[in-house]
C-alpha positions as a Python dict, from the first residue, in 0.01 Angstrom:
ca = {
    (1, 'X'): (0, 0, 0),
    (2, 'X'): (-136, -352, -49),
    (3, 'X'): (-77, -535, -374),
    (4, 'X'): (-375, -587, -602),
    (5, 'X'): (-426, -879, -838),
    (6, 'X'): (-675, -1055, -1066),
    (7, 'X'): (-840, -1395, -1024),
    (8, 'X'): (-996, -1511, -1351),
    (9, 'X'): (-1231, -1809, -1392),
    (10, 'X'): (-1239, -1756, -1770),
    (11, 'X'): (-1620, -1730, -1760),
    (12, 'X'): (-1822, -1879, -2045),
    (13, 'X'): (-2124, -1657, -2094),
    (14, 'X'): (-2464, -1745, -2228),
    (15, 'X'): (-2444, -1708, -2606),
    (16, 'X'): (-2067, -1749, -2600),
    (17, 'X'): (-1818, -2035, -2590),
    (18, 'X'): (-1481, -2129, -2442),
    (19, 'X'): (-1287, -1981, -2733),
    (20, 'X'): (-1445, -1642, -2665),
    (21, 'X'): (-1371, -1682, -2293),
    (22, 'X'): (-1002, -1733, -2368),
    (23, 'X'): (-991, -1427, -2597),
    (24, 'X'): (-1147, -1222, -2318),
    (25, 'X'): (-899, -1364, -2068),
    (26, 'X'): (-602, -1255, -2278),
    (27, 'X'): (-750, -909, -2331),
    (28, 'X'): (-818, -864, -1961),
    (29, 'X'): (-466, -981, -1870),
    (30, 'X'): (-311, -730, -2109),
    (31, 'X'): (-521, -449, -1962),
    (32, 'X'): (-444, -563, -1605),
    (33, 'X'): (-73, -549, -1685),
    (34, 'X'): (-106, -188, -1801),
    (35, 'X'): (-316, -96, -1497),
    (36, 'X'): (-53, -216, -1249),
    (37, 'X'): (-200, -542, -1122),
    (38, 'X'): (64, -762, -959),
    (39, 'X'): (-47, -1108, -1072),
    (40, 'X'): (-305, -1278, -1289),
    (41, 'X'): (-426, -1611, -1155),
    (42, 'X'): (-651, -1870, -1317),
    (43, 'X'): (-846, -2128, -1119),
    (44, 'X'): (-885, -2500, -1180),
    (45, 'X'): (-1247, -2619, -1198),
    (46, 'X'): (-1395, -2921, -1371),
    (47, 'X'): (-1735, -3016, -1511),
    (48, 'X'): (-1852, -2655, -1471),
    (49, 'X'): (-2031, -2527, -1784),
    (50, 'X'): (-1953, -2163, -1708),
    (51, 'X'): (-1579, -2195, -1633),
    (52, 'X'): (-1322, -2251, -1910),
    (53, 'X'): (-1000, -2276, -1706),
    (54, 'X'): (-1001, -2654, -1645),
    (55, 'X'): (-666, -2709, -1822),
    (56, 'X'): (-516, -2442, -1600),
    (57, 'X'): (-147, -2474, -1686),
    (58, 'X'): (-228, -2456, -2059),
    (59, 'X'): (-422, -2131, -2016),
    (60, 'X'): (-147, -1989, -1794),
    (61, 'X'): (103, -2042, -2075),
    (62, 'X'): (-134, -1876, -2322),
    (63, 'X'): (-173, -1570, -2097),
    (64, 'X'): (197, -1549, -2013),
    (65, 'X'): (282, -1557, -2384),
    (66, 'X'): (43, -1266, -2450),
    (67, 'X'): (182, -1048, -2167),
    (68, 'X'): (527, -921, -2072),
    (69, 'X'): (566, -832, -1705),
    (70, 'X'): (263, -932, -1497),
    (71, 'X'): (302, -1250, -1290),
    (72, 'X'): (80, -1531, -1417),
    (73, 'X'): (-17, -1841, -1228),
    (74, 'X'): (-267, -2081, -1080),
    (75, 'X'): (-508, -1972, -816),
    (76, 'X'): (-506, -2253, -790),
    (77, 'X'): (-413, -2601, -891),
    (78, 'X'): (-623, -2853, -698),
    (79, 'X'): (-338, -3082, -599),
    (80, 'X'): (-544, -3393, -508),
    (81, 'X'): (-636, -3416, -878),
    (82, 'X'): (-273, -3456, -986),
    (83, 'X'): (51, -3636, -915),
    (84, 'X'): (291, -3379, -762),
    (85, 'X'): (560, -3478, -1014),
    (86, 'X'): (331, -3385, -1305),
    (87, 'X'): (263, -3040, -1155),
    (88, 'X'): (635, -2987, -1092),
    (89, 'X'): (706, -3067, -1457),
    (90, 'X'): (423, -2849, -1589),
    (91, 'X'): (517, -2545, -1383),
    (92, 'X'): (887, -2608, -1430),
    (93, 'X'): (819, -2589, -1803),
    (94, 'X'): (623, -2265, -1761),
    (95, 'X'): (903, -2116, -1548),
    (96, 'X'): (1158, -2201, -1817),
    (97, 'X'): (943, -2040, -2085),
    (98, 'X'): (848, -1731, -1880),
    (99, 'X'): (1122, -1690, -1617),
    (100, 'X'): (1045, -1512, -1289),
    (101, 'X'): (678, -1466, -1381),
    (102, 'X'): (506, -1792, -1280),
    (103, 'X'): (314, -1853, -954),
    (104, 'X'): (178, -2183, -826),
    (105, 'X'): (-100, -2167, -568),
    (106, 'X'): (-234, -2498, -440),
    (107, 'X'): (-571, -2605, -306),
    (108, 'X'): (-679, -2930, -141),
    (109, 'X'): (-1036, -2941, -275),
    (110, 'X'): (-1111, -3117, -603),
    (111, 'X'): (-1269, -2809, -762),
    (112, 'X'): (-1568, -3012, -873),
    (113, 'X'): (-1831, -3266, -767),
    (114, 'X'): (-1740, -3607, -624),
    (115, 'X'): (-1826, -3801, -940),
    (116, 'X'): (-1595, -3583, -1150),
    (117, 'X'): (-1328, -3597, -879),
    (118, 'X'): (-1323, -3975, -905),
    (119, 'X'): (-1291, -3949, -1283),
    (120, 'X'): (-999, -3706, -1245),
    (121, 'X'): (-810, -3906, -987),
    (122, 'X'): (-840, -4241, -1164),
    (123, 'X'): (-565, -4459, -1015),
    (124, 'X'): (-374, -4183, -837),
    (125, 'X'): (-525, -4274, -502),
    (126, 'X'): (-491, -3914, -387),
    (127, 'X'): (-726, -3734, -152),
    (128, 'X'): (-737, -3413, 45),
    (129, 'X'): (-603, -3612, 342),
    (130, 'X'): (-268, -3652, 165),
    (131, 'X'): (-248, -3282, 79),
    (132, 'X'): (30, -3188, 328),
    (133, 'X'): (247, -3476, 209),
    (134, 'X'): (177, -3387, -156),
    (135, 'X'): (281, -3024, -98),
    (136, 'X'): (608, -3134, 63),
    (137, 'X'): (668, -3380, -221),
    (138, 'X'): (610, -3104, -475),
    (139, 'X'): (856, -2879, -293),
    (140, 'X'): (1115, -3157, -299),
    (141, 'X'): (1097, -3178, -680),
    (142, 'X'): (1164, -2806, -721),
    (143, 'X'): (1445, -2822, -467),
    (144, 'X'): (1601, -3127, -629),
    (145, 'X'): (1587, -3324, -303),
    (146, 'X'): (1464, -3648, -456),
    (147, 'X'): (1776, -3828, -575),
    (148, 'X'): (1593, -4101, -769),
    (149, 'X'): (1308, -3908, -936),
    (150, 'X'): (1364, -3566, -1088),
    (151, 'X'): (1123, -3312, -1233),
    (152, 'X'): (1276, -3209, -1565),
    (153, 'X'): (1206, -2924, -1618),
    (154, 'X'): (1143, -2824, -1256),
    (155, 'X'): (1448, -2927, -1056),
    (156, 'X'): (1626, -2628, -907),
    (157, 'X'): (1374, -2372, -1033),
    (158, 'X'): (1232, -2100, -815),
    (159, 'X'): (856, -2139, -867),
    (160, 'X'): (685, -1959, -575),
    (161, 'X'): (428, -2174, -394),
    (162, 'X'): (115, -2038, -226),
    (163, 'X'): (-154, -2223, -34),
    (164, 'X'): (-524, -2156, -84),
    (165, 'X'): (-796, -2222, 168),
    (166, 'X'): (-1146, -2154, 290),
    (167, 'X'): (-1096, -2298, 640),
    (168, 'X'): (-829, -2319, 908),
    (169, 'X'): (-654, -2629, 766),
    (170, 'X'): (-449, -2466, 489),
    (171, 'X'): (-389, -2159, 706),
    (172, 'X'): (-209, -2375, 961),
    (173, 'X'): (-20, -2566, 693),
    (174, 'X'): (92, -2243, 521),
    (175, 'X'): (213, -2111, 857),
    (176, 'X'): (403, -2433, 930),
    (177, 'X'): (573, -2439, 588),
    (178, 'X'): (639, -2062, 575),
    (179, 'X'): (431, -2007, 261),
    (180, 'X'): (205, -1721, 149),
    (181, 'X'): (-162, -1789, 217),
    (182, 'X'): (-468, -1687, 13),
    (183, 'X'): (-813, -1712, 170),
    (184, 'X'): (-1117, -1768, -52),
    (185, 'X'): (-1333, -1508, 118),
    (186, 'X'): (-1488, -1417, -219),
    (187, 'X'): (-1714, -1722, -188),
    (188, 'X'): (-1652, -1884, 155),
    (189, 'X'): (-1603, -1616, 422),
    (190, 'X'): (-1702, -1814, 733),
    (191, 'X'): (-1358, -1899, 873),
    (192, 'X'): (-1174, -1590, 755),
    (193, 'X'): (-1087, -1438, 1094),
    (194, 'X'): (-996, -1774, 1245),
    (195, 'X'): (-772, -1856, 949),
    (196, 'X'): (-601, -1516, 956),
    (197, 'X'): (-520, -1545, 1326),
    (198, 'X'): (-390, -1902, 1295),
    (199, 'X'): (-175, -1812, 997),
    (200, 'X'): (-16, -1505, 1152),
    (201, 'X'): (34, -1654, 1498),
    (202, 'X'): (181, -1979, 1374),
    (203, 'X'): (392, -1850, 1084),
    (204, 'X'): (746, -1988, 1070),
    (205, 'X'): (995, -1795, 860),
    (206, 'X'): (1140, -1975, 560),
    (207, 'X'): (1421, -1893, 320),
    (208, 'X'): (1168, -1786, 58),
    (209, 'X'): (942, -1584, 292),
    (210, 'X'): (1051, -1415, 613),
    (211, 'X'): (712, -1272, 712),
    (212, 'X'): (354, -1387, 654),
    (213, 'X'): (192, -1277, 330),
    (214, 'X'): (-187, -1278, 340),
    (215, 'X'): (-400, -1257, 25),
    (216, 'X'): (-775, -1198, 56),
    (217, 'X'): (-1014, -1290, -223),
    (218, 'X'): (-1285, -1039, -308),
    (219, 'X'): (-1551, -994, -572),
    (220, 'X'): (-1515, -674, -773),
    (221, 'X'): (-1821, -522, -939),
    (222, 'X'): (-1737, -159, -1001),
    (223, 'X'): (-1913, 74, -1243),
    (224, 'X'): (-1964, 445, -1299),
    (225, 'X'): (-2275, 442, -1078),
    (226, 'X'): (-2392, 234, -784),
    (227, 'X'): (-2704, 134, -978),
    (228, 'X'): (-2504, 1, -1274),
    (229, 'X'): (-2269, -185, -1042),
    (230, 'X'): (-2564, -356, -872),
    (231, 'X'): (-2699, -448, -1215),
    (232, 'X'): (-2379, -610, -1345),
    (233, 'X'): (-2348, -796, -1013),
    (234, 'X'): (-2675, -979, -1081),
    (235, 'X'): (-2497, -1207, -1330),
    (236, 'X'): (-2275, -1341, -1051),
    (237, 'X'): (-2572, -1369, -818),
    (238, 'X'): (-2770, -1569, -1072),
    (239, 'X'): (-2473, -1796, -1140),
    (240, 'X'): (-2431, -1851, -767),
    (241, 'X'): (-2799, -1931, -740),
    (242, 'X'): (-2752, -2200, -1005),
    (243, 'X'): (-2481, -2355, -787),
    (244, 'X'): (-2697, -2344, -474),
    (245, 'X'): (-2968, -2528, -664),
    (246, 'X'): (-2721, -2786, -789),
    (247, 'X'): (-2756, -2686, -1154),
    (248, 'X'): (-2437, -2500, -1256),
    (249, 'X'): (-2465, -2321, -1586),
    (250, 'X'): (-2321, -2051, -1808),
    (251, 'X'): (-2277, -1695, -1684),
    (252, 'X'): (-2612, -1527, -1754),
    (253, 'X'): (-2668, -1167, -1866),
    (254, 'X'): (-2754, -913, -1595),
    (255, 'X'): (-3111, -823, -1505),
    (256, 'X'): (-3262, -501, -1375),
    (257, 'X'): (-3422, -656, -1067),
    (258, 'X'): (-3314, -975, -895),
    (259, 'X'): (-3589, -961, -635),
    (260, 'X'): (-3831, -1248, -686),
    (261, 'X'): (-3570, -1470, -853),
    (262, 'X'): (-3490, -1654, -529),
    (263, 'X'): (-3651, -1774, -209),
    (264, 'X'): (-3578, -1592, 119),
    (265, 'X'): (-3349, -1880, 218),
    (266, 'X'): (-3159, -1860, -110),
    (267, 'X'): (-3128, -1484, -80),
    (268, 'X'): (-2984, -1519, 272),
    (269, 'X'): (-2736, -1780, 151),
    (270, 'X'): (-2621, -1565, -141),
    (271, 'X'): (-2595, -1253, 75),
    (272, 'X'): (-2377, -1441, 321),
    (273, 'X'): (-2165, -1599, 50),
    (274, 'X'): (-2098, -1267, -126),
    (275, 'X'): (-2030, -1049, 177),
    (276, 'X'): (-1683, -978, 36),
    (277, 'X'): (-1820, -863, -297),
    (278, 'X'): (-1732, -498, -356),
    (279, 'X'): (-2024, -350, -551),
    (280, 'X'): (-2058, 13, -643),
    (281, 'X'): (-1923, 331, -795),
    (282, 'X'): (-1566, 451, -743),
    (283, 'X'): (-1633, 612, -404),
    (284, 'X'): (-1839, 316, -280),
    (285, 'X'): (-1561, 82, -389),
    (286, 'X'): (-1298, 295, -218),
    (287, 'X'): (-1484, 293, 113),
    (288, 'X'): (-1548, -82, 104),
    (289, 'X'): (-1188, -164, 12),
    (290, 'X'): (-1059, 49, 297),
    (291, 'X'): (-1296, -132, 532),
    (292, 'X'): (-1176, -476, 416),
    (293, 'X'): (-812, -375, 449),
    (294, 'X'): (-872, -238, 797),
    (295, 'X'): (-1058, -553, 906),
    (296, 'X'): (-807, -802, 765),
    (297, 'X'): (-474, -623, 739),
    (298, 'X'): (-431, -801, 406),
    (299, 'X'): (-100, -771, 225),
    (300, 'X'): (-277, -826, -106),
    (301, 'X'): (-628, -833, -247),
    (302, 'X'): (-712, -1056, -542),
    (303, 'X'): (-1034, -974, -723),
    (304, 'X'): (-1268, -1189, -929),
    (305, 'X'): (-1534, -1029, -1150),
    (306, 'X'): (-1796, -1261, -1293),
    (307, 'X'): (-1940, -997, -1525),
    (308, 'X'): (-2130, -1088, -1841),
    (309, 'X'): (-2027, -801, -2066),
    (310, 'X'): (-1653, -797, -2131),
    (311, 'X'): (-1635, -419, -2164),
    (312, 'X'): (-1808, -384, -1827),
    (313, 'X'): (-1563, -632, -1672),
    (314, 'X'): (-1270, -430, -1804),
    (315, 'X'): (-1425, -114, -1664),
    (316, 'X'): (-1469, -278, -1323),
    (317, 'X'): (-1101, -369, -1301),
    (318, 'X'): (-1000, -27, -1432),
    (319, 'X'): (-1194, 153, -1160),
    (320, 'X'): (-1049, -80, -897),
    (321, 'X'): (-696, -12, -1020),
    (322, 'X'): (-757, 364, -1003),
    (323, 'X'): (-873, 330, -642),
    (324, 'X'): (-570, 123, -543),
    (325, 'X'): (-337, 379, -696),
    (326, 'X'): (-511, 647, -490),
    (327, 'X'): (-423, 449, -177),
    (328, 'X'): (-55, 492, -264),
}
């Protein structure tokens, strides 16, 4: 049975604010813990009106404090935005506060536009080109291999690292370093099969991971009927349309019909982008999940649900959890 987990962007909805988003995040995490989800990840984004998880390590601590057993972590930290030592200290602190529950997944994109990326990086001089070196440097702080500079807290702590990617680059790096790999197929599916093959073929066993561990990102929009699932999915489609048009905004409420809201070219782009969105009733979800697992052989699925109504988002994750338990 594959593991199943939650990816939360802490969505800020139209008519709401970040404080409400954080309350919803905590509530969802507590429900996910009861429903048997393995981990609860939050993603770093910046200058995005509809995403509240910019200060990712802070929100992780808030969620970990409100839960008891579920793993909590970053999915991920965009490492080019930060000095590796700072991340080692932040996640070392989290590991001390919530032992054996903290994950650290790393991405090499800035998680924002170029103007904001420059504002974030300031004088760090980092870029995605230095990502492999930054990952190795971060590992050295946790392992205590740097004799002159120590991450305190951080040194000697077992904070599991994961690599994120939407292309073949991070897949190859994860294989070389013997790390788990999560592919962002929930919004960038193009290189999925290439990345999977490169990761599995090139994987080198490490002390922390003997065999490859592949996580596949999916959208989860489950409801009691197919029609209701398609309706709640329109919020994510409209938000994605805002991004395509270069005008990111808050998560809008769902609409009954999305036809006519986009051009044929925009519709094709959104359909392609969301091909790993699982939309439907329990049986529809079950069939689609089985298909994804058969196609990818994933060890774990991590689901994001950009759903406007919090009760509907809870229901979506509850249905998904029921289906995963049936697989067992």
